[in-house]
Amino acid sequence: MTTAASPASPAPAAPARTVLAQFRSKDGEPTGPPLQLPVTTTAKELALVLNQLLANDEPLPYTFTVDDDEILTSIDHDVLTKQQKSTEATLIIEYTPQAVFRVRAVTRCGATMTGHADAVLSVHFAPDSRTVASGSGDATVRVWDLDTATPKATLKAHTNWVLCVAWSPDGNTIASGGMDGLVCLWDARSVKGTATKPLAVLKGHRDAVTCLAWEPMHANAACSRLASGSRDGTVRIWDTKSRTTEFALAQHTKAITCVKWGGEGLIYTASRDCSIKTWSANDGKLVRTLAGHGHWVNTMALSSETLLRTGPYDHVSAGKKWSNATEAAEVARERYRTGHKGAERLVSGSDDFTLFLWTPSASKQATTRMTGHQALVNHVTFSPSGARIASASFDKSIKVWDGFTGKFLFGLRGHVGAVYQCVFSADERLLMSASKDSTCKVWDLRTKKLKGDLPGHADEVYAVDWAPDGERACSGSKDRSLKLWRQ
């Protein structure tokens, strides 16, 4: 007699593979205990775990990296397989907060704004994103109404090229610096037509004024102090209310190329003498000299710059009115306190093809020397949170670096001429660049690829700015026009 064979019992399921992971913030602090996570854990699931560890009331978005490789799919796909790591080792997962809002890429020209009679050299949005000011080789500053794309005012006081324009953080005053050595102040609230007289013409420089920087609003509610740098080798600190020079910073030996007013009581100056100097904003005393570059220092940026530039205005407060300057300054102070963690960082770019990352309040030694560009570095900028740095070079490329360590992350190629300037979107997911090749380009920093071409200018594009609220961008060209780019 035969008996039926008993059915085979199923093989036991293989245990799910796991890995020991430790979350760590960008400033190196561990968050929570090491956790045993499935290797299939996705970025979304990591965000859920991290939000619980941080006890966030509202879940916040984050990006996660292991040794600079971002986790986009899963730990297994993006780390273990790609980096050939063992599940035996503890993974250090670095997290970076992302903006809770999203900026859509500008994709089309909303308006071409004409009127300047010479090249547009400088473009700057007001802190509330409602207006833009431009400086030109025709010796005028124009203030543009962005709703109608027409000039609100043409400001005439300079006798030569206007090289730089800068809005005070409260949005009430525009400063302009010119080849004529003058600094002009304009009341942004009342400018209209072509007959507007300046609030003041500040005289003292013996050569062209190349750069301007206002004292941050959280340190000065009245927004009454301004720094101007000149080819005469000096930086002057002005009291804009009394219209006098408080003091001059005069220890550079060659032309000043860039000035930044930091959030921690320091003023930073860069020069063709190859050095950067840090000064006390209170009394003008030299604090330290940052040496390292082998050629002219062309450009600098601060990790706190977006907060300092926009004062009380965040991405949703365009058009908001404050009851008084004290209230606005309090909002600016709170934005700075919560938005900027750790010591202020400075990045510099030079004709020697390199960048340096510094923590000037702590040391005169550079944190990192950043190499890779094959021609001079014309412009550097920090992302709004300070997590990334972008550099624009005459080698036709943009490079993106880690804002804390200076480590190279990736390059962006596509321009066929020198890249003059670049600017992050308010949510730092996008970057816009302006080039000698007559185009602007928008780059997606997640895919590390070109998001869109913005042709239309008939000549080199010297200047670009993205509104702090992310809604529009503006470029200025040698073709004498500005273009307003929309989503």
CSV table of C-alpha atoms in Angstrom, one decimal, residues 21-440:
chain,number,residue,atom,x,y,z
A,21,ALA,CA,22.6,53.8,12.0
A,22,GLN,CA,23.4,57.0,14.0
A,23,PHE,CA,21.7,60.3,13.0
A,24,ARG,CA,24.0,63.3,13.1
A,25,SER,CA,23.3,67.0,12.5
A,26,LYS,CA,25.5,69.0,10.1
A,27,ASP,CA,27.4,70.6,13.0
A,28,GLY,CA,28.5,67.1,14.1
A,29,GLU,CA,26.1,66.6,17.0
A,30,PRO,CA,24.7,63.0,17.4
A,31,THR,CA,20.9,62.9,17.5
A,32,GLY,CA,19.3,60.1,19.6
A,33,PRO,CA,20.8,56.7,20.2
A,34,PRO,CA,22.1,54.4,17.4
A,35,LEU,CA,19.1,52.6,15.8
A,36,GLN,CA,18.8,49.2,14.1
A,37,LEU,CA,17.1,50.1,10.8
A,38,PRO,CA,16.0,47.8,7.9
A,39,VAL,CA,18.3,48.3,4.9
A,40,THR,CA,15.1,49.0,2.8
A,41,THR,CA,14.4,52.2,4.8
A,42,THR,CA,13.6,55.1,2.5
A,43,ALA,CA,14.3,58.8,2.9
A,44,LYS,CA,10.6,59.4,3.8
A,45,GLU,CA,10.8,56.8,6.5
A,46,LEU,CA,14.1,58.3,7.8
A,47,ALA,CA,12.3,61.6,8.1
A,48,LEU,CA,9.5,60.0,10.1
A,49,VAL,CA,12.1,58.5,12.5
A,50,LEU,CA,14.1,61.7,12.8
A,51,ASN,CA,11.0,63.9,13.4
A,52,GLN,CA,10.1,61.6,16.3
A,53,LEU,CA,13.6,61.7,17.7
A,54,LEU,CA,13.6,65.5,17.6
A,55,ALA,CA,10.0,65.6,19.0
A,56,ASN,CA,9.0,68.1,16.3
A,57,ASP,CA,5.4,69.3,16.7
A,58,GLU,CA,5.0,69.5,12.9
A,59,PRO,CA,6.9,67.0,10.7
A,60,LEU,CA,9.7,68.8,8.9
A,61,PRO,CA,11.4,67.8,5.6
A,62,TYR,CA,15.1,66.7,5.7
A,63,THR,CA,17.7,65.4,3.3
A,64,PHE,CA,19.9,62.6,4.4
A,65,THR,CA,23.5,61.8,3.3
A,66,VAL,CA,26.1,59.2,4.1
A,67,ASP,CA,29.6,60.3,3.1
A,68,ASP,CA,28.1,62.9,0.9
A,69,ASP,CA,25.9,60.4,-1.0
A,70,GLU,CA,22.3,61.5,-0.7
A,71,ILE,CA,19.7,58.8,0.3
A,72,LEU,CA,17.1,59.2,-2.5
A,73,THR,CA,15.7,55.6,-2.8
A,74,SER,CA,16.8,53.5,0.2
A,75,ILE,CA,19.8,52.9,2.5
A,76,ASP,CA,20.5,49.7,0.6
A,77,HIS,CA,20.4,51.2,-2.9
A,78,ASP,CA,22.1,54.6,-2.3
A,79,VAL,CA,24.6,53.6,0.4
A,80,LEU,CA,25.3,49.9,0.9
A,81,THR,CA,25.3,49.0,-2.8
A,82,LYS,CA,26.8,52.2,-4.1
A,83,GLN,CA,29.5,52.5,-1.5
A,84,GLN,CA,30.0,48.7,-1.0
A,85,LYS,CA,29.5,49.1,2.8
A,86,SER,CA,29.0,46.2,5.1
A,87,THR,CA,25.9,46.0,7.3
A,88,GLU,CA,28.3,45.3,10.2
A,89,ALA,CA,29.5,48.9,10.3
A,90,THR,CA,27.6,51.8,12.0
A,91,LEU,CA,26.3,54.2,9.4
A,92,ILE,CA,26.5,57.9,10.2
A,93,ILE,CA,23.5,59.5,8.6
A,94,GLU,CA,23.9,63.3,8.3
A,95,TYR,CA,20.7,65.2,8.1
A,96,THR,CA,20.0,68.8,6.7
A,97,PRO,CA,16.7,70.6,7.3
A,98,GLN,CA,14.9,71.5,4.1
A,99,ALA,CA,12.6,74.5,3.5
A,100,VAL,CA,9.0,73.6,4.4
A,101,PHE,CA,7.9,75.6,1.3
A,102,ARG,CA,8.8,74.9,-2.4
A,103,VAL,CA,9.9,77.4,-5.0
A,104,ARG,CA,9.0,76.6,-8.5
A,105,ALA,CA,11.6,77.2,-11.2
A,106,VAL,CA,11.4,80.4,-13.2
A,107,THR,CA,10.8,79.2,-16.8
A,108,ARG,CA,9.8,82.2,-18.9
A,109,CYS,CA,10.5,85.8,-19.4
A,110,GLY,CA,7.6,87.7,-17.9
A,111,ALA,CA,8.8,91.1,-19.0
A,112,THR,CA,11.8,92.8,-20.7
A,113,MET,CA,12.4,96.1,-18.8
A,114,THR,CA,14.1,98.7,-21.0
A,115,GLY,CA,15.2,102.3,-20.3
A,116,HIS,CA,18.8,102.2,-19.3
A,117,ALA,CA,21.1,103.7,-22.0
A,118,ASP,CA,24.1,101.5,-21.1
A,119,ALA,CA,24.9,98.1,-19.7
A,120,VAL,CA,23.1,97.0,-16.5
A,121,LEU,CA,25.8,96.2,-14.0
A,122,SER,CA,23.9,95.5,-10.8
A,123,VAL,CA,20.5,94.1,-9.9
A,124,HIS,CA,19.1,93.8,-6.4
A,125,PHE,CA,15.6,92.9,-5.1
A,126,ALA,CA,14.1,94.8,-2.1
A,127,PRO,CA,13.9,92.7,1.1
A,128,ASP,CA,10.1,92.4,0.7
A,129,SER,CA,10.6,91.1,-2.9
A,130,ARG,CA,8.1,93.8,-4.3
A,131,THR,CA,10.6,96.0,-6.1
A,132,VAL,CA,14.0,95.7,-7.8
A,133,ALA,CA,16.8,98.3,-8.2
A,134,SER,CA,19.3,98.4,-11.0
A,135,GLY,CA,22.6,100.2,-11.5
A,136,SER,CA,23.9,101.0,-15.0
A,137,GLY,CA,26.8,102.3,-17.0
A,138,ASP,CA,24.5,105.2,-17.9
A,139,ALA,CA,25.1,106.7,-14.4
A,140,THR,CA,21.5,106.1,-13.2
A,141,VAL,CA,19.8,103.9,-10.8
A,142,ARG,CA,16.3,102.7,-11.8
A,143,VAL,CA,13.7,101.4,-9.4
A,144,TRP,CA,11.2,99.1,-11.1
A,145,ASP,CA,7.6,98.3,-10.2
A,146,LEU,CA,7.4,94.5,-10.7
A,147,ASP,CA,3.6,94.4,-11.1
A,148,THR,CA,3.7,96.6,-14.2
A,149,ALA,CA,7.3,96.0,-15.2
A,150,THR,CA,7.9,99.7,-15.6
A,151,PRO,CA,10.3,102.1,-13.9
A,152,LYS,CA,8.9,103.8,-10.8
A,153,ALA,CA,11.9,106.1,-10.8
A,154,THR,CA,15.1,107.0,-12.5
A,155,LEU,CA,17.6,108.3,-10.0
A,156,LYS,CA,20.2,110.7,-11.2
A,157,ALA,CA,23.1,112.0,-9.1
A,158,HIS,CA,26.1,110.0,-10.2
A,159,THR,CA,28.4,111.3,-13.0
A,160,ASN,CA,29.8,107.9,-14.1
A,161,TRP,CA,28.9,104.2,-14.0
A,162,VAL,CA,26.8,102.9,-11.1
A,163,LEU,CA,28.7,99.8,-10.0
A,164,CYS,CA,26.6,98.6,-7.1
A,165,VAL,CA,23.2,99.1,-5.5
A,166,ALA,CA,22.1,97.8,-2.0
A,167,TRP,CA,18.7,98.0,-0.2
A,168,SER,CA,18.7,98.6,3.5
A,169,PRO,CA,17.3,95.6,5.4
A,170,ASP,CA,14.1,97.5,6.3
A,171,GLY,CA,13.6,98.3,2.6
A,172,ASN,CA,13.4,102.0,3.2
A,173,THR,CA,16.6,103.2,1.7
A,174,ILE,CA,18.6,102.4,-1.5
A,175,ALA,CA,22.4,103.0,-1.5
A,176,SER,CA,24.3,103.3,-4.8
A,177,GLY,CA,28.0,103.4,-5.4
A,178,GLY,CA,29.7,104.7,-8.5
A,179,MET,CA,32.8,105.0,-10.6
A,180,ASP,CA,32.7,108.7,-9.5
A,181,GLY,CA,33.6,107.8,-5.9
A,182,LEU,CA,30.2,108.9,-4.6
A,183,VAL,CA,27.8,107.0,-2.4
A,184,CYS,CA,24.2,108.2,-2.9
A,185,LEU,CA,21.2,107.4,-0.6
A,186,TRP,CA,17.7,107.4,-1.9
A,187,ASP,CA,14.3,107.2,0.0
A,188,ALA,CA,12.8,104.0,-1.5
A,189,ARG,CA,9.3,104.9,-0.2
A,190,SER,CA,9.0,108.2,-2.1
A,191,VAL,CA,11.0,107.8,-5.2
A,192,LYS,CA,9.0,108.6,-8.3
A,193,GLY,CA,9.7,109.8,-11.9
A,194,THR,CA,13.0,111.4,-13.0
A,195,ALA,CA,13.2,114.4,-10.6
A,196,THR,CA,13.9,112.5,-7.4
A,197,LYS,CA,16.7,114.1,-5.4
A,198,PRO,CA,18.9,111.9,-3.3
A,199,LEU,CA,18.6,111.9,0.5
A,200,ALA,CA,22.3,112.4,0.7
A,201,VAL,CA,25.5,112.3,-1.4
A,202,LEU,CA,28.3,110.9,0.7
A,203,LYS,CA,31.7,112.1,-0.4
A,204,GLY,CA,35.1,110.9,0.9
A,205,HIS,CA,36.4,108.2,-1.4
A,206,ARG,CA,39.1,109.1,-3.8
A,207,ASP,CA,38.3,106.4,-6.4
A,208,ALA,CA,35.4,104.2,-7.6
A,209,VAL,CA,33.0,102.7,-5.0
A,210,THR,CA,32.9,99.0,-5.8
A,211,CYS,CA,30.8,97.5,-3.0
A,212,LEU,CA,28.3,98.4,-0.3
A,213,ALA,CA,26.9,96.6,2.8
A,214,TRP,CA,24.3,97.7,5.4
A,215,GLU,CA,24.5,96.9,9.1
A,216,PRO,CA,22.0,94.1,9.8
A,217,MET,CA,18.6,95.1,11.2
A,218,HIS,CA,18.8,92.9,14.3
A,219,ALA,CA,21.9,95.0,15.4
A,220,ASN,CA,20.5,98.4,14.3
A,221,ALA,CA,16.8,98.9,14.1
A,222,ALA,CA,17.2,102.2,12.4
A,223,CYS,CA,19.3,100.7,9.6
A,224,SER,CA,21.4,103.8,9.8
A,225,ARG,CA,25.0,102.5,9.2
A,226,LEU,CA,26.5,101.6,5.8
A,227,ALA,CA,29.9,100.3,4.7
A,228,SER,CA,31.3,101.3,1.3
A,229,GLY,CA,34.5,99.8,-0.3
A,230,SER,CA,36.5,101.6,-2.9
A,231,ARG,CA,39.4,101.2,-5.3
A,232,ASP,CA,41.2,103.8,-3.1
A,233,GLY,CA,41.9,100.9,-0.7
A,234,THR,CA,39.6,102.0,2.1
A,235,VAL,CA,36.3,101.1,3.5
A,236,ARG,CA,34.2,103.9,5.0
A,237,ILE,CA,31.6,103.3,7.7
A,238,TRP,CA,28.9,106.0,7.3
A,239,ASP,CA,26.2,107.2,9.7
A,240,THR,CA,23.5,107.7,7.1
A,241,LYS,CA,21.4,109.9,9.4
A,242,SER,CA,24.1,112.5,10.2
A,243,ARG,CA,25.7,111.8,6.7
A,244,THR,CA,29.2,111.6,8.2
A,245,THR,CA,32.0,109.0,8.2
A,246,GLU,CA,32.2,107.3,11.6
A,247,PHE,CA,35.6,105.8,10.7
A,248,ALA,CA,37.6,104.5,7.8
A,249,LEU,CA,39.2,101.1,7.6
A,250,ALA,CA,42.5,101.8,5.9
A,251,GLN,CA,44.9,98.9,6.3
A,252,HIS,CA,44.5,97.3,2.9
A,253,THR,CA,47.2,98.3,0.4
A,254,LYS,CA,45.2,97.9,-2.8
A,255,ALA,CA,41.6,98.2,-4.1
A,256,ILE,CA,38.7,96.9,-2.1
A,257,THR,CA,36.7,94.3,-4.1
A,258,CYS,CA,34.0,93.2,-1.6
A,259,VAL,CA,32.6,94.2,1.8
A,260,LYS,CA,30.2,92.2,4.0
A,261,TRP,CA,28.6,93.3,7.3
A,262,GLY,CA,28.2,90.2,9.5
A,263,GLY,CA,25.6,89.3,12.1
A,264,GLU,CA,28.1,89.0,15.0
A,265,GLY,CA,29.5,92.5,15.1
A,266,LEU,CA,32.2,92.0,12.5
A,267,ILE,CA,32.8,93.7,9.1
A,268,TYR,CA,34.7,91.7,6.4
A,269,THR,CA,36.7,93.3,3.6
A,270,ALA,CA,38.4,91.7,0.6
A,271,SER,CA,41.1,93.3,-1.5
A,272,ARG,CA,43.3,93.0,-4.5
A,273,ASP,CA,46.2,92.9,-1.9
A,274,CYS,CA,45.2,89.1,-1.7
A,275,SER,CA,44.0,89.4,1.9
A,276,ILE,CA,40.7,89.5,3.8
A,277,LYS,CA,40.5,91.6,7.0
A,278,THR,CA,37.9,91.4,9.8
A,279,TRP,CA,37.1,94.5,11.8
A,280,SER,CA,35.0,95.4,14.8
A,281,ALA,CA,31.8,97.1,13.7
A,282,ASN,CA,31.8,99.1,16.9
A,283,ASP,CA,35.1,100.9,16.7
A,284,GLY,CA,36.7,99.9,13.4
A,285,LYS,CA,39.6,98.1,15.2
A,286,LEU,CA,41.3,95.4,13.1
A,287,VAL,CA,40.5,91.9,14.6
A,288,ARG,CA,42.5,89.7,12.3
A,289,THR,CA,43.8,89.3,8.8
A,290,LEU,CA,42.9,86.1,6.8
A,291,ALA,CA,45.7,85.3,4.4
A,292,GLY,CA,46.0,82.4,2.0
A,293,HIS,CA,44.9,83.5,-1.5
A,294,GLY,CA,47.7,83.9,-4.0
A,295,HIS,CA,46.0,86.5,-6.2
A,296,TRP,CA,43.2,89.1,-5.9
A,297,VAL,CA,40.2,88.2,-3.7
A,298,ASN,CA,37.2,88.9,-5.9
A,299,THR,CA,34.2,87.8,-3.9
A,300,MET,CA,33.0,86.8,-0.5
A,301,ALA,CA,29.7,85.4,1.0
A,302,LEU,CA,28.4,84.8,4.5
A,303,SER,CA,26.5,81.8,5.8
A,304,SER,CA,24.0,84.2,7.4
A,305,GLU,CA,23.6,86.4,4.4
A,306,THR,CA,20.0,85.7,3.4
A,307,LEU,CA,18.8,86.4,6.9
A,308,LEU,CA,20.9,89.6,7.1
A,309,ARG,CA,19.7,90.9,3.7
A,310,THR,CA,16.0,90.3,4.4
A,311,GLY,CA,15.7,91.5,8.0
A,312,PRO,CA,12.1,91.0,9.1
A,313,TYR,CA,10.9,89.6,5.8
A,314,ASP,CA,10.6,85.8,5.2
A,315,HIS,CA,9.3,84.1,2.1
A,316,VAL,CA,5.6,84.8,2.9
A,317,SER,CA,5.7,88.4,4.3
A,318,ALA,CA,6.1,90.3,1.1
A,319,GLY,CA,4.1,93.6,1.4
A,320,LYS,CA,3.7,93.3,5.2
A,321,LYS,CA,3.9,96.6,7.1
A,322,TRP,CA,5.3,96.8,10.6
A,323,SER,CA,3.8,99.2,13.1
A,324,ASN,CA,7.3,100.6,14.0
A,325,ALA,CA,11.0,100.0,13.4
A,326,THR,CA,11.4,98.4,16.9
A,327,GLU,CA,8.8,95.7,16.1
A,328,ALA,CA,10.4,95.0,12.7
A,329,ALA,CA,13.9,94.8,14.4
A,330,GLU,CA,12.5,92.3,16.9
A,331,VAL,CA,11.2,90.1,14.2
A,332,ALA,CA,14.6,90.4,12.4
A,333,ARG,CA,16.4,89.5,15.7
A,334,GLU,CA,14.2,86.4,16.2
A,335,ARG,CA,14.7,85.3,12.5
A,336,TYR,CA,18.4,85.6,13.0
A,337,ARG,CA,18.4,83.8,16.3
A,338,THR,CA,16.4,80.8,15.1
A,339,GLY,CA,17.7,80.7,11.5
A,340,HIS,CA,21.5,80.8,12.1
A,341,LYS,CA,23.1,78.1,14.1
A,342,GLY,CA,26.8,78.1,15.2
A,343,ALA,CA,29.6,80.6,14.2
A,344,GLU,CA,29.3,82.7,11.1
A,345,ARG,CA,31.2,81.2,8.2
A,346,LEU,CA,32.8,83.1,5.3
A,347,VAL,CA,33.7,81.8,1.9
A,348,SER,CA,36.1,83.7,-0.5
A,349,GLY,CA,36.8,83.3,-4.2
A,350,SER,CA,39.9,84.5,-6.0
A,351,ASP,CA,41.8,85.1,-9.3
A,352,ASP,CA,44.0,82.2,-8.1
A,353,PHE,CA,41.2,79.8,-9.1
A,354,THR,CA,40.5,78.7,-5.5
A,355,LEU,CA,38.0,79.3,-2.7
A,356,PHE,CA,38.7,79.3,1.0
A,357,LEU,CA,36.2,78.6,3.8
A,358,TRP,CA,36.8,80.5,7.1
A,359,THR,CA,35.3,80.8,10.5
A,360,PRO,CA,36.6,84.3,11.1
A,361,SER,CA,35.3,84.8,14.7
A,362,ALA,CA,37.3,81.8,15.8
A,363,SER,CA,40.5,81.6,13.8
A,364,LYS,CA,42.7,83.3,11.2
A,365,GLN,CA,43.4,79.8,9.7
A,366,ALA,CA,41.1,78.7,6.9
A,367,THR,CA,38.8,75.7,7.5
A,368,THR,CA,39.4,74.4,4.0
A,369,ARG,CA,41.1,75.3,0.7
A,370,MET,CA,38.7,74.5,-2.1
A,371,THR,CA,40.2,73.7,-5.5
A,372,GLY,CA,38.9,72.5,-8.8
A,373,HIS,CA,38.1,75.6,-10.9
A,374,GLN,CA,40.3,76.1,-14.0
A,375,ALA,CA,40.0,79.9,-14.1
A,376,LEU,CA,39.3,82.8,-11.8
A,377,VAL,CA,36.3,82.6,-9.4
A,378,ASN,CA,34.1,85.6,-10.0
A,379,HIS,CA,31.3,85.0,-7.5
A,380,VAL,CA,30.4,82.9,-4.5
A,381,THR,CA,27.1,82.6,-2.6
A,382,PHE,CA,25.8,80.6,0.3
A,383,SER,CA,22.4,78.9,0.2
A,384,PRO,CA,19.8,80.5,2.5
A,385,SER,CA,20.4,78.0,5.3
A,386,GLY,CA,24.2,78.1,4.9
A,387,ALA,CA,24.3,74.4,4.1
A,388,ARG,CA,25.7,74.8,0.6
A,389,ILE,CA,28.0,77.1,-1.4
A,390,ALA,CA,27.9,77.8,-5.1
A,391,SER,CA,30.8,79.3,-7.0
A,392,ALA,CA,30.7,80.9,-10.5
A,393,SER,CA,33.9,80.9,-12.6
A,394,PHE,CA,35.4,82.1,-15.9
A,395,ASP,CA,36.0,78.3,-16.6
A,396,LYS,CA,32.3,78.3,-17.7
A,397,SER,CA,31.2,76.1,-14.8
A,398,ILE,CA,29.5,76.4,-11.4
A,399,LYS,CA,30.6,74.2,-8.6
A,400,VAL,CA,28.6,73.3,-5.5
A,401,TRP,CA,30.3,72.7,-2.1
A,402,ASP,CA,29.3,71.6,1.4
A,403,GLY,CA,28.7,74.9,3.3
A,404,PHE,CA,30.1,73.5,6.6
A,405,THR,CA,33.2,71.5,5.5
A,406,GLY,CA,33.9,73.1,2.0
A,407,LYS,CA,33.9,69.6,0.5
A,408,PHE,CA,33.3,69.5,-3.3
A,409,LEU,CA,29.8,68.0,-4.1
A,410,PHE,CA,29.3,68.4,-7.8
A,411,GLY,CA,29.8,70.6,-10.8
A,412,LEU,CA,27.3,72.2,-13.2
A,413,ARG,CA,28.3,72.5,-16.9
A,414,GLY,CA,26.3,73.9,-19.8
A,415,HIS,CA,27.3,77.5,-20.2
A,416,VAL,CA,29.6,78.2,-23.2
A,417,GLY,CA,31.0,81.5,-21.7
A,418,ALA,CA,32.3,82.7,-18.4
A,419,VAL,CA,29.8,82.5,-15.5
A,420,TYR,CA,29.5,85.9,-13.8
A,421,GLN,CA,27.0,85.3,-11.0
A,422,CYS,CA,24.8,82.7,-9.4
A,423,VAL,CA,22.0,82.7,-6.8
A,424,PHE,CA,20.0,80.1,-4.9
A,425,SER,CA,16.2,80.0,-4.8
A,426,ALA,CA,14.7,80.7,-1.3
A,427,ASP,CA,14.1,76.9,-0.8
A,428,GLU,CA,17.7,76.1,-2.0
A,429,ARG,CA,16.5,73.4,-4.3
A,430,LEU,CA,17.4,75.4,-7.4
A,431,LEU,CA,20.3,77.6,-8.6
A,432,MET,CA,20.2,80.3,-11.3
A,433,SER,CA,23.3,81.5,-13.1
A,434,ALA,CA,24.2,84.4,-15.5
A,435,SER,CA,26.8,84.2,-18.1
A,436,LYS,CA,28.9,85.9,-20.8
A,437,ASP,CA,27.1,83.6,-23.3
A,438,SER,CA,24.0,85.8,-23.0
A,439,THR,CA,21.9,83.2,-21.2
A,440,CYS,CA,20.7,82.5,-17.7
